[in-house]
Short mmCIF file of C-alpha atoms in Angstrom, two decimals:
data_model
loop_
_atom_site.label_atom_id
_atom_site.label_comp_id
_atom_site.label_asym_id
_atom_site.label_seq_id
_atom_site.Cartn_x
_atom_site.Cartn_y
_atom_site.Cartn_z
CA MET A 1 -23.84 -12.64 2.58
CA CYS A 2 -23.95 -10.02 0.05
CA GLY A 3 -21.80 -7.00 -1.02
CA VAL A 4 -23.47 -3.41 -1.52
CA VAL A 5 -22.19 -0.07 -2.76
CA GLY A 6 -23.44 3.37 -3.31
CA ILE A 7 -21.67 6.39 -4.85
CA VAL A 8 -22.76 10.05 -5.28
CA SER A 9 -20.31 11.60 -7.29
CA GLN A 10 -19.32 14.94 -9.65
CA GLN A 11 -18.57 12.52 -12.42
CA PRO A 12 -19.96 9.23 -13.94
CA VAL A 13 -19.99 6.35 -11.38
CA ASN A 14 -20.48 3.15 -13.63
CA GLN A 15 -16.76 2.29 -13.81
CA SER A 16 -16.38 3.15 -10.04
CA ILE A 17 -19.21 0.98 -8.96
CA TYR A 18 -18.17 -1.80 -11.27
CA ASP A 19 -14.74 -1.59 -9.58
CA ALA A 20 -16.08 -1.82 -5.90
CA LEU A 21 -18.33 -4.86 -6.85
CA THR A 22 -15.14 -6.56 -8.23
CA VAL A 23 -13.30 -5.98 -5.01
CA LEU A 24 -16.32 -7.24 -3.16
CA GLN A 25 -16.77 -10.17 -5.21
CA HIS A 26 -15.80 -12.59 -2.39
CA ARG A 27 -19.15 -11.72 -0.55
CA GLY A 28 -21.24 -13.25 -3.28
CA GLN A 29 -20.97 -15.10 -6.58
CA ASP A 30 -24.49 -15.79 -7.64
CA ALA A 31 -25.59 -12.54 -9.48
CA ALA A 32 -24.56 -8.77 -9.74
CA GLY A 33 -26.34 -5.65 -10.69
CA ILE A 34 -25.80 -2.00 -10.96
CA VAL A 35 -28.16 0.87 -11.18
CA THR A 36 -27.28 4.65 -12.24
CA TRP A 37 -29.43 7.71 -12.46
CA GLY A 38 -28.62 10.97 -14.42
CA LYS A 39 -29.89 13.08 -17.13
CA ASP A 40 -30.77 10.07 -19.23
CA GLY A 41 -33.03 8.66 -16.47
CA LEU A 42 -32.50 5.40 -14.57
CA ARG A 43 -30.59 2.69 -16.00
CA GLN A 44 -29.72 -0.82 -14.97
CA ARG A 45 -28.01 -4.07 -15.59
CA LYS A 46 -28.46 -7.06 -13.66
CA SER A 47 -28.12 -10.91 -14.10
CA ASN A 48 -26.67 -13.98 -12.62
CA GLY A 49 -22.92 -14.30 -12.57
CA LEU A 50 -19.78 -12.84 -11.55
CA VAL A 51 -19.25 -9.23 -11.97
CA ARG A 52 -16.97 -9.60 -14.95
CA ASP A 53 -19.37 -11.70 -16.56
CA VAL A 54 -22.62 -9.73 -16.25
CA PHE A 55 -21.13 -6.41 -17.37
CA ARG A 56 -19.66 -6.02 -20.84
CA HIS A 57 -18.45 -2.86 -22.55
CA ARG A 58 -21.72 -2.13 -24.14
CA HIS A 59 -23.51 -2.37 -20.75
CA MET A 60 -21.04 -0.08 -19.18
CA LEU A 61 -21.72 2.62 -21.94
CA GLN A 62 -25.47 2.61 -21.13
CA LEU A 63 -25.16 2.97 -17.26
CA THR A 64 -24.82 6.61 -17.33
CA GLY A 65 -25.20 9.16 -14.69
CA ASN A 66 -23.23 10.68 -11.48
CA ILE A 67 -25.28 8.49 -8.80
CA GLY A 68 -25.85 4.72 -8.58
CA ILE A 69 -25.83 1.78 -6.43
CA GLY A 70 -24.47 -1.61 -6.79
CA HIS A 71 -24.95 -5.20 -5.39
CA ILE A 72 -23.47 -8.55 -5.48
CA ARG A 73 -25.59 -11.59 -4.49
CA TYR A 74 -25.13 -14.65 -2.29
CA PRO A 75 -28.57 -16.13 -1.95
CA THR A 76 -29.99 -17.15 1.57
CA ALA A 77 -33.68 -16.31 1.42
CA GLY A 78 -35.21 -16.61 -2.11
CA GLY A 79 -33.83 -18.34 -4.91
CA SER A 80 -31.12 -17.95 -7.51
CA ARG A 81 -33.24 -16.64 -10.48
CA ALA A 82 -32.18 -13.77 -12.41
CA ALA A 83 -35.52 -12.14 -11.24
CA GLU A 84 -33.95 -11.97 -7.80
CA ALA A 85 -30.85 -10.42 -8.65
CA GLN A 86 -30.57 -6.87 -6.99
CA PRO A 87 -30.94 -3.95 -7.06
CA PHE A 88 -34.78 -4.22 -6.89
CA TYR A 89 -36.95 -1.52 -8.12
CA VAL A 90 -40.61 -0.11 -7.20
CA ASN A 91 -42.10 2.75 -9.20
CA SER A 92 -43.91 4.45 -6.13
CA PRO A 93 -43.16 6.84 -4.80
CA TYR A 94 -40.53 8.51 -6.77
CA GLY A 95 -38.95 5.47 -8.12
CA ILE A 96 -36.80 3.78 -5.60
CA CYS A 97 -34.03 1.17 -6.32
CA LEU A 98 -32.48 -1.02 -3.39
CA GLY A 99 -29.61 -3.25 -2.65
CA HIS A 100 -29.57 -5.29 0.77
CA ASN A 101 -27.12 -7.47 2.44
CA GLY A 102 -28.52 -9.68 5.30
CA ASN A 103 -31.63 -11.48 6.23
CA LEU A 104 -35.12 -10.32 7.71
CA THR A 105 -36.24 -12.76 10.37
CA ASN A 106 -39.75 -11.36 10.41
CA TYR A 107 -40.12 -12.03 6.33
CA ASP A 108 -43.30 -13.77 6.36
CA GLU A 109 -45.02 -11.32 8.63
CA LEU A 110 -43.95 -8.40 6.75
CA SER A 111 -44.89 -10.06 3.34
CA ALA A 112 -48.39 -10.76 4.56
CA MET A 113 -48.74 -7.18 5.77
CA LEU A 114 -47.26 -5.63 2.72
CA THR A 115 -49.98 -7.34 0.38
CA SER A 116 -52.96 -7.20 2.81
CA GLU A 117 -52.50 -3.87 4.52
CA ASP A 118 -50.14 -1.60 2.63
CA ARG A 119 -51.50 -2.87 -0.79
CA ARG A 120 -48.18 -3.48 -2.33
CA HIS A 121 -47.27 -6.45 -4.87
CA LEU A 122 -44.53 -8.77 -4.48
CA SER A 123 -43.18 -10.82 -7.41
CA THR A 124 -40.21 -12.67 -5.64
CA GLY A 125 -39.51 -14.63 -2.70
CA SER A 126 -36.83 -12.28 -1.49
CA ASP A 127 -36.55 -10.55 1.73
CA SER A 128 -34.75 -7.47 -0.19
CA GLU A 129 -37.83 -7.16 -2.10
CA VAL A 130 -40.00 -6.74 1.03
CA LEU A 131 -37.35 -4.47 2.53
CA LEU A 132 -37.71 -2.07 -0.13
CA ASN A 133 -41.55 -2.17 -0.32
CA VAL A 134 -41.48 -1.54 3.63
CA PHE A 135 -39.20 1.54 3.07
CA ALA A 136 -41.18 2.71 0.01
CA HIS A 137 -44.49 2.64 1.88
CA GLU A 138 -43.08 4.26 4.81
CA LEU A 139 -41.35 7.04 2.74
CA GLN A 140 -44.70 7.48 1.08
CA SER A 141 -46.41 7.99 4.44
CA CYS A 142 -43.66 10.83 5.67
CA ALA A 143 -43.18 12.86 2.61
CA ASN A 144 -45.69 15.01 0.73
CA GLY A 145 -43.88 15.83 -2.44
CA ARG A 146 -40.01 16.13 -2.60
CA PRO A 147 -38.78 14.48 0.70
CA THR A 148 -36.76 16.22 3.18
CA ALA A 149 -33.79 14.72 5.04
CA ASP A 150 -36.10 14.64 8.11
CA GLN A 151 -38.73 12.85 6.31
CA VAL A 152 -36.24 10.07 4.89
CA PHE A 153 -34.85 9.44 8.41
CA GLU A 154 -38.47 9.18 9.49
CA ALA A 155 -39.18 6.65 7.05
CA VAL A 156 -35.86 4.67 7.89
CA GLU A 157 -36.93 4.77 11.64
CA ALA A 158 -40.26 3.31 10.59
CA VAL A 159 -38.30 0.62 8.66
CA HIS A 160 -36.34 -0.28 12.00
CA ARG A 161 -39.65 -0.71 13.84
CA ARG A 162 -41.05 -3.10 11.48
CA CYS A 163 -38.25 -4.97 10.20
CA LYS A 164 -36.18 -7.43 12.40
CA GLY A 165 -32.75 -9.11 11.62
CA GLY A 166 -29.49 -8.10 10.32
CA TYR A 167 -29.31 -5.79 7.23
CA ALA A 168 -27.00 -3.29 5.44
CA VAL A 169 -29.08 -1.17 2.81
CA VAL A 170 -28.33 1.24 0.07
CA ALA A 171 -31.13 2.72 -1.94
CA LEU A 172 -31.31 5.03 -4.80
CA ILE A 173 -34.35 7.61 -4.77
CA VAL A 174 -34.76 8.82 -8.22
CA GLY A 175 -33.89 12.65 -8.66
CA ILE A 176 -33.25 12.79 -4.95
CA GLY A 177 -30.04 10.99 -3.89
CA VAL A 178 -28.82 7.75 -2.08
CA VAL A 179 -29.87 6.53 1.25
CA ALA A 180 -27.83 3.78 3.26
CA PHE A 181 -28.83 2.43 6.66
CA ARG A 182 -27.77 -0.44 8.87
CA ASP A 183 -29.81 -2.71 11.34
CA PRO A 184 -30.05 -1.18 14.73
CA ASN A 185 -27.82 -4.16 16.22
CA GLY A 186 -25.09 -3.35 13.29
CA ILE A 187 -24.92 -6.99 12.58
CA ARG A 188 -24.03 -6.41 9.04
CA PRO A 189 -21.39 -4.12 8.19
CA LEU A 190 -21.30 -0.74 6.39
CA VAL A 191 -18.70 1.95 5.84
CA LEU A 192 -18.69 5.47 4.71
CA GLY A 193 -15.97 7.37 2.92
CA GLU A 194 -15.34 10.38 1.00
CA ARG A 195 -13.12 11.67 -1.86
CA LYS A 196 -12.21 15.16 -2.54
CA THR A 197 -11.75 16.10 -6.20
CA GLU A 198 -11.32 19.63 -8.19
CA ARG A 199 -15.34 19.38 -8.89
CA GLY A 200 -16.28 18.68 -5.14
CA THR A 201 -16.75 16.12 -2.93
CA ASP A 202 -17.95 12.32 -3.79
CA TYR A 203 -19.36 10.32 -1.15
CA MET A 204 -19.50 6.47 -1.04
CA VAL A 205 -21.00 3.66 1.24
CA ALA A 206 -19.82 -0.04 1.06
CA SER A 207 -20.08 -3.45 2.80
CA GLU A 208 -15.95 -3.07 3.28
CA SER A 209 -13.50 -0.48 3.67
CA VAL A 210 -11.33 -2.27 0.90
CA ALA A 211 -13.88 -1.00 -1.60
CA LEU A 212 -13.06 2.55 -0.40
CA ASP A 213 -9.32 2.01 -0.66
CA VAL A 214 -9.41 0.79 -4.23
CA LEU A 215 -11.36 3.95 -5.40
CA GLN A 216 -9.16 6.18 -3.35
CA PHE A 217 -12.02 7.37 -0.94
CA GLU A 218 -10.85 7.88 2.58
CA ARG A 219 -12.44 6.01 4.98
CA LEU A 220 -14.53 8.26 7.42
CA ARG A 221 -15.94 5.89 9.65
CA ASP A 222 -18.36 2.84 10.02
CA VAL A 223 -22.10 3.66 9.76
CA LYS A 224 -23.23 3.31 13.25
CA PRO A 225 -25.98 0.68 14.33
CA GLY A 226 -29.42 1.91 13.23
CA GLU A 227 -27.97 5.07 11.63
CA THR A 228 -29.17 6.74 8.42
CA VAL A 229 -26.80 8.18 5.78
CA PHE A 230 -28.60 10.47 3.19
CA ILE A 231 -26.52 11.69 0.35
CA GLN A 232 -28.52 14.40 -1.88
CA LYS A 233 -28.02 14.35 -5.51
CA ASP A 234 -26.09 17.66 -5.07
CA GLY A 235 -23.58 15.92 -2.90
CA VAL A 236 -24.70 17.30 0.23
CA LEU A 237 -24.36 14.65 3.26
CA HIS A 238 -27.00 14.26 6.03
CA THR A 239 -26.67 11.57 8.72
CA ARG A 240 -28.80 10.72 11.85
CA GLU A 241 -28.09 8.22 14.59
CA HIS A 242 -30.78 5.69 15.68
CA ARG A 243 -32.99 6.54 18.54
CA GLY A 244 -33.18 3.24 19.89
CA GLU A 245 -31.29 1.30 22.57
CA SER A 246 -30.12 -2.17 20.83
CA PRO A 247 -26.67 -3.22 21.81
CA HIS A 248 -24.04 -2.97 19.00
CA THR A 249 -23.47 -6.80 17.98
CA PRO A 250 -21.62 -7.04 14.79
CA CYS A 251 -21.42 -10.58 13.20
CA ILE A 252 -18.21 -12.24 14.46
CA PHE A 253 -18.31 -14.60 11.29
CA GLU A 254 -17.27 -11.55 9.26
CA PHE A 255 -13.99 -11.43 10.93
CA VAL A 256 -13.45 -15.24 10.81
CA TYR A 257 -14.46 -15.93 7.15
CA PHE A 258 -16.02 -13.53 4.98
CA ALA A 259 -14.35 -10.29 5.06
CA ARG A 260 -11.13 -9.46 3.36
CA PRO A 261 -8.02 -9.24 5.56
CA ASP A 262 -7.19 -5.82 4.15
CA SER A 263 -10.57 -4.43 5.44
CA ILE A 264 -11.52 -2.48 8.53
CA LEU A 265 -14.91 -3.15 9.97
CA ASP A 266 -16.32 -1.31 13.03
CA ASN A 267 -12.94 0.17 13.62
CA LEU A 268 -11.18 -3.49 13.64
CA SER A 269 -8.47 -4.65 11.33
CA VAL A 270 -9.65 -7.88 10.03
CA TYR A 271 -6.06 -8.75 9.46
CA LYS A 272 -5.20 -8.14 12.84
CA THR A 273 -8.06 -10.06 14.48
CA ARG A 274 -6.96 -13.09 12.19
CA LEU A 275 -3.35 -12.69 13.63
CA ARG A 276 -4.72 -12.85 17.35
CA MET A 277 -6.98 -15.94 16.16
CA GLY A 278 -3.65 -17.73 15.58
CA GLU A 279 -2.14 -16.66 18.84
CA GLN A 280 -5.24 -17.82 20.77
CA LEU A 281 -5.49 -21.07 18.69
CA ALA A 282 -1.83 -21.92 19.45
CA GLY A 283 -2.42 -21.45 23.06
CA LYS A 284 -5.33 -23.95 22.92
CA ILE A 285 -3.13 -26.44 20.86
CA VAL A 286 -0.47 -26.14 23.65
CA ARG A 287 -2.95 -26.77 26.43
CA ASP A 288 -5.00 -29.73 24.62
CA PHE A 289 -1.83 -31.25 22.83
CA PRO A 290 1.15 -30.41 24.98
CA ASP A 291 3.23 -33.33 23.57
CA HIS A 292 2.45 -32.76 20.02
CA ASP A 293 4.75 -34.04 17.27
CA ILE A 294 3.74 -31.44 14.60
CA ASP A 295 6.32 -31.28 11.81
CA VAL A 296 4.73 -28.58 9.72
CA VAL A 297 1.73 -26.12 9.84
CA ILE A 298 -0.20 -25.73 6.53
CA PRO A 299 -3.00 -23.38 6.08
CA ILE A 300 -5.95 -24.18 4.15
CA PRO A 301 -5.96 -21.13 1.53
CA ASP A 302 -6.96 -18.42 1.57
CA THR A 303 -8.76 -17.33 4.73
CA SER A 304 -6.75 -19.24 7.13
CA ARG A 305 -3.23 -17.84 6.12
CA THR A 306 -3.04 -15.25 8.61
CA SER A 307 -3.98 -17.28 11.58
CA ALA A 308 -1.90 -20.27 10.46
CA VAL A 309 1.43 -18.11 10.40
CA GLN A 310 0.74 -17.27 14.06
CA VAL A 311 -0.02 -20.92 14.92
CA ALA A 312 3.38 -22.03 13.60
CA HIS A 313 5.35 -19.11 15.08
CA HIS A 314 4.01 -19.78 18.61
CA LEU A 315 4.45 -23.65 18.34
CA GLY A 316 7.86 -23.06 16.98
CA THR A 317 7.14 -25.28 14.02
CA LYS A 318 7.58 -24.83 10.18
CA TYR A 319 5.07 -22.88 8.34
CA ARG A 320 4.63 -24.23 4.70
CA GLU A 321 2.35 -23.74 1.75
CA GLY A 322 1.12 -27.25 1.13
CA PHE A 323 -2.00 -26.63 -1.14
CA ILE A 324 -1.94 -24.55 -4.41
CA LYS A 325 -5.43 -23.01 -5.13
CA ASN A 326 -7.04 -22.61 -8.54
CA ARG A 327 -8.05 -18.73 -8.45
CA TYR A 328 -10.77 -19.46 -11.27
CA ILE A 329 -12.87 -21.72 -8.56
CA GLY A 330 -15.16 -19.63 -6.30
CA ARG A 331 -15.34 -19.92 -2.42
CA THR A 332 -16.78 -23.36 -1.68
CA PHE A 333 -18.70 -22.10 1.22
CA ILE A 334 -20.95 -19.91 -0.71
CA MET A 335 -21.65 -22.46 -3.34
CA PRO A 336 -25.27 -23.87 -3.53
CA GLY A 337 -25.66 -27.47 -2.54
CA GLN A 338 -23.36 -29.96 -0.95
CA GLU A 339 -22.80 -31.95 -3.97
CA GLU A 340 -21.31 -28.75 -5.81
CA ARG A 341 -19.12 -27.91 -2.71
CA ALA A 342 -17.60 -31.38 -2.47
CA LYS A 343 -17.02 -31.53 -6.32
CA SER A 344 -15.12 -28.19 -6.34
CA VAL A 345 -12.72 -28.76 -3.71
CA ARG A 346 -10.87 -31.29 -5.75
CA HIS A 347 -11.03 -28.66 -8.80
CA LYS A 348 -9.88 -25.72 -6.57
CA LEU A 349 -6.96 -27.40 -4.36
CA ASN A 350 -3.94 -29.35 -5.40
CA ALA A 351 -1.17 -30.87 -2.66
CA ILE A 352 2.47 -30.24 -3.11
CA ASP A 353 3.30 -33.80 -2.28
CA LEU A 354 7.06 -32.90 -0.80
CA GLU A 355 5.47 -30.76 1.80
CA PHE A 356 3.31 -33.83 3.21
CA ARG A 357 5.09 -36.95 2.44
CA GLY A 358 6.16 -38.74 5.76
CA LYS A 359 5.34 -35.73 7.79
CA ASN A 360 2.85 -35.01 10.93
CA VAL A 361 0.89 -32.10 9.53
CA LEU A 362 -1.20 -29.51 11.21
CA LEU A 363 -3.96 -28.14 8.80
CA VAL A 364 -5.20 -24.83 10.01
CA ASP A 365 -8.68 -23.55 8.85
CA ASP A 366 -10.70 -20.51 9.54
CA SER A 367 -13.75 -22.61 10.41
CA ILE A 368 -15.58 -25.88 9.79
CA VAL A 369 -19.11 -25.62 8.89
CA ARG A 370 -20.71 -28.39 6.91
CA GLY A 371 -17.29 -30.52 7.10
CA THR A 372 -17.34 -31.16 3.31
CA THR A 373 -14.08 -29.27 2.39
CA SER A 374 -12.53 -30.28 5.65
CA ARG A 375 -13.07 -34.07 4.77
CA GLN A 376 -11.74 -33.54 1.17
CA ILE A 377 -8.81 -31.73 2.19
CA ILE A 378 -7.73 -34.16 4.85
CA LYS A 379 -8.23 -36.91 2.20
CA LEU A 380 -5.83 -34.91 -0.26
CA ALA A 381 -3.18 -34.56 2.47
CA ARG A 382 -3.14 -38.39 3.12
CA GLU A 383 -2.80 -39.13 -0.61
CA ALA A 384 0.22 -36.67 -0.80
CA GLY A 385 1.93 -38.88 1.73
CA ALA A 386 1.36 -37.43 5.21
CA ARG A 387 1.98 -39.76 8.24
CA ARG A 388 -0.52 -37.89 10.53
CA VAL A 389 -3.08 -35.27 9.73
CA TYR A 390 -4.14 -33.01 12.46
CA PHE A 391 -6.66 -30.24 11.85
CA ALA A 392 -7.24 -27.17 13.74
CA SER A 393 -10.00 -24.55 13.53
CA ALA A 394 -9.46 -20.62 14.34
CA ALA A 395 -12.92 -20.70 15.27
CA PRO A 396 -15.29 -22.64 17.60
CA PRO A 397 -17.60 -25.56 16.52
CA VAL A 398 -20.50 -24.25 14.21
CA ARG A 399 -23.49 -25.93 15.80
CA TYR A 400 -26.37 -23.48 15.16
CA PRO A 401 -27.97 -22.08 12.19
CA ASN A 402 -27.26 -18.32 11.13
CA VAL A 403 -30.39 -16.49 10.51
CA TYR A 404 -28.82 -13.00 9.87
CA GLY A 405 -27.55 -13.56 6.21
CA ILE A 406 -25.06 -16.20 6.10
CA ASP A 407 -26.09 -19.51 4.53
CA MET A 408 -26.05 -21.83 7.57
CA PRO A 409 -29.94 -22.36 7.79
CA ALA A 410 -30.08 -25.85 8.44
CA ALA A 411 -28.77 -27.32 11.75
CA ALA A 412 -28.86 -30.92 10.37
CA GLU A 413 -26.25 -29.64 7.66
CA LEU A 414 -23.71 -28.55 10.19
CA ILE A 415 -21.39 -31.05 11.22
CA ALA A 416 -20.84 -30.02 14.62
CA ASN A 417 -24.49 -30.02 15.68
CA GLY A 418 -25.32 -32.51 18.15
CA ARG A 419 -21.89 -34.18 17.77
CA SER A 420 -18.85 -34.19 20.14
CA ILE A 421 -15.43 -33.13 19.10
CA GLU A 422 -14.24 -36.86 18.72
CA GLU A 423 -17.32 -37.57 16.71
CA ILE A 424 -16.44 -34.73 14.29
CA GLN A 425 -12.95 -35.90 14.13
CA GLU A 426 -13.83 -39.34 13.03
CA LEU A 427 -16.22 -37.94 10.39
CA ILE A 428 -13.82 -35.65 8.85
CA GLY A 429 -10.86 -38.27 8.97
CA ALA A 430 -8.35 -36.32 11.27
CA ASP A 431 -6.00 -38.02 13.64
CA ARG A 432 -6.54 -34.97 16.04
CA LEU A 433 -9.25 -32.20 16.02
CA ILE A 434 -8.66 -29.17 17.87
CA TYR A 435 -11.10 -26.04 18.02
CA GLN A 436 -10.69 -22.34 19.24
CA ASP A 437 -12.70 -21.47 22.24
CA LEU A 438 -15.48 -18.88 21.94
CA HIS A 439 -13.98 -16.60 24.60
CA GLY A 440 -10.62 -16.71 22.72
CA LEU A 441 -12.26 -15.91 19.52
CA VAL A 442 -14.16 -12.90 21.19
CA ARG A 443 -11.17 -11.77 22.72
CA SER A 444 -9.03 -11.92 19.37
CA VAL A 445 -11.76 -9.83 17.36
CA ARG A 446 -12.54 -7.33 20.26
CA HIS A 447 -9.02 -6.45 21.27
CA ASP A 448 -8.78 -3.03 19.59
CA ASN A 449 -12.28 -1.81 20.14
CA SER A 450 -13.32 -1.90 23.43
CA ASP A 451 -16.67 -0.03 22.80
CA ILE A 452 -17.94 -3.39 21.30
CA THR A 453 -18.78 -5.44 24.42
CA GLU A 454 -20.74 -8.25 22.50
CA PHE A 455 -20.82 -9.86 19.18
CA ASP A 456 -23.36 -11.82 17.26
CA THR A 457 -22.00 -15.54 17.92
CA SER A 458 -25.08 -17.13 17.25
CA CYS A 459 -24.00 -19.84 15.15
CA PHE A 460 -21.42 -20.87 17.76
CA SER A 461 -23.63 -20.06 20.87
CA GLY A 462 -27.09 -20.23 19.81
CA GLU A 463 -27.65 -16.87 21.38
CA TYR A 464 -29.69 -14.88 18.83
CA VAL A 465 -29.12 -10.87 19.54
CA THR A 466 -32.43 -9.88 18.03
CA GLY A 467 -34.52 -11.65 20.59
CA ASP A 468 -36.99 -12.72 18.31
CA ILE A 469 -35.96 -16.09 17.22
CA THR A 470 -37.99 -19.22 18.31
CA ASP A 471 -37.49 -22.99 17.68
CA GLU A 472 -40.33 -22.96 15.24
CA TYR A 473 -38.74 -20.18 13.45
CA LEU A 474 -35.57 -22.15 13.01
CA HIS A 475 -37.41 -25.28 11.96
CA GLU A 476 -39.30 -23.36 9.31
CA ILE A 477 -36.38 -21.82 7.77
CA GLU A 478 -34.53 -25.21 7.78
CA GLN A 479 -37.38 -26.65 5.83
CA ARG A 480 -37.30 -23.92 3.46
CA ARG A 481 -33.62 -23.30 2.69
CA ASN A 482 -31.71 -26.64 3.31
CA ASP A 483 -30.04 -28.02 0.37
CA VAL A 484 -32.52 -30.35 -0.94
CA ALA A 485 -35.20 -27.53 -0.81
CA LYS A 486 -32.87 -25.49 -2.80
CA GLN A 487 -32.21 -28.22 -5.42
CA MET A 488 -36.12 -28.94 -5.56
CA ARG A 489 -36.60 -25.09 -6.36
CA GLU A 490 -33.67 -25.17 -9.02
CA ALA A 491 -35.04 -28.04 -10.60
CA SER A 492 -38.44 -26.34 -10.88
CA ARG A 493 -36.90 -23.55 -13.03
CA THR A 494 -36.53 -25.76 -16.01
CA GLY A 495 -40.28 -25.22 -16.70
CA ARG A 496 -40.01 -21.49 -16.20
CA SER A 497 -41.63 -19.19 -18.80
CA ALA A 498 -40.04 -16.93 -21.17
CA MET A 499 -40.59 -14.00 -18.82
CA ASP A 500 -38.49 -15.86 -16.27
CA ALA A 501 -35.33 -16.00 -18.54
CA PRO A 502 -32.42 -14.02 -17.63
CA ASP A 503 -32.26 -11.61 -20.62
CA ALA A 504 -35.92 -10.71 -20.10
CA GLU A 505 -35.36 -8.96 -16.69
CA SER A 506 -31.71 -7.94 -17.05
CA SER A 507 -31.64 -6.00 -19.90
CA ASN A 508 -29.93 -2.58 -20.29
CA THR A 509 -33.00 -0.49 -20.53
CA ALA A 510 -34.43 2.57 -18.35
CA VAL A 511 -36.11 1.36 -15.40
CA GLY A 512 -40.01 1.63 -15.21
CA MET A 513 -40.60 2.34 -18.83
#
């Protein structure tokens, strides 16, 4: 999962993009990048690290121009080298920079075709670079000279025909403007907004509406599945809907975990969906555990708070904050490697003993993925003196890999894969484990948008909405992206050349010079 933003404004955009990326930091902690364009040409800064660490005052001064895009990275495909920080850049045609949230499921086929038939060079293992080169090739094929809006639209339609998977994209075409588009199923989110100023109208696209709110942009709407948004450098907005027939199937895990509660995605309030998740979960607890002896409901901060409040309310039990979170530790789910995740839980959370001692505690979390965090947290609760520790998940068991941009590629790393509820309960050390039902989760999220009839629920159901996922593909990505494979790639970095050093490819210079 990553975060993207693009702005075409009547004034410098460097600070606005920085602020937007800061708000979207929860979507990725691995790397950050900004590219701007103006009278000084194309300027970039990107490197590994959090937004606040990548961009210093001297970098911001050099990011001049009224047009720009930004990206924060959470690696799924590719690795964690600074070379794979986004946005990526290609020189031909025009000069194009691109940032991408999601994952291409036909990466191998596309990369082979790009090098053998399209005669394009790839320098990383990132599917975002592949997507950029596909778009650049198609735009070069469509346009003669300065591209028109129709030619941009045709190029994106060609991208949709060639690229499979989930993706939300922002691209800056030098001297032309910003292009944004979303995969035909609308798996990955993208929101469009505008801001009226004395100088004219500014336009912005971002992964979540909260980024628009912070910059005082009015949320116009979600970018539709497969739709292309083209904002010319002079601020003229063009849009075209996708001509295909793919069903709209947004990723349900956005609402479970990734998105901020104050965001609105696909016209659905994330906060309200999580309230209803709590209501549905409370109903499941009453059905499965009617004679419960729960003394207190305690959330696992932060994502599960909204659901936990509703669970406590409907069960008629106390709600308490039993864990204090160190806000200087990142989100454990998106940390690279099981060992790093397990280590960070102890550094991230500390229990308040008086809320646990001698009590039967129900811990509520948004989901259980690998089980690392759950096991550690239950242990913390017992050490704090809890008599019994029950555990409830606001999402169903995560049994299958996610292939559309969430780091769940290895089924063997998912604690629920191939195991019963009782077996998972024993592994995490809970006295009782209760999961949300899938139909209850779907009902919770869909409630306010009847236009959405299905979601991508692949990590819960094993049903992949793009229709191109085979057992062979799942086996291949498991071998390529499991924790052991990632650790081996990371270890190999110690012998990298000077050209691979972070400062060598993340400097504040004009791109392509």
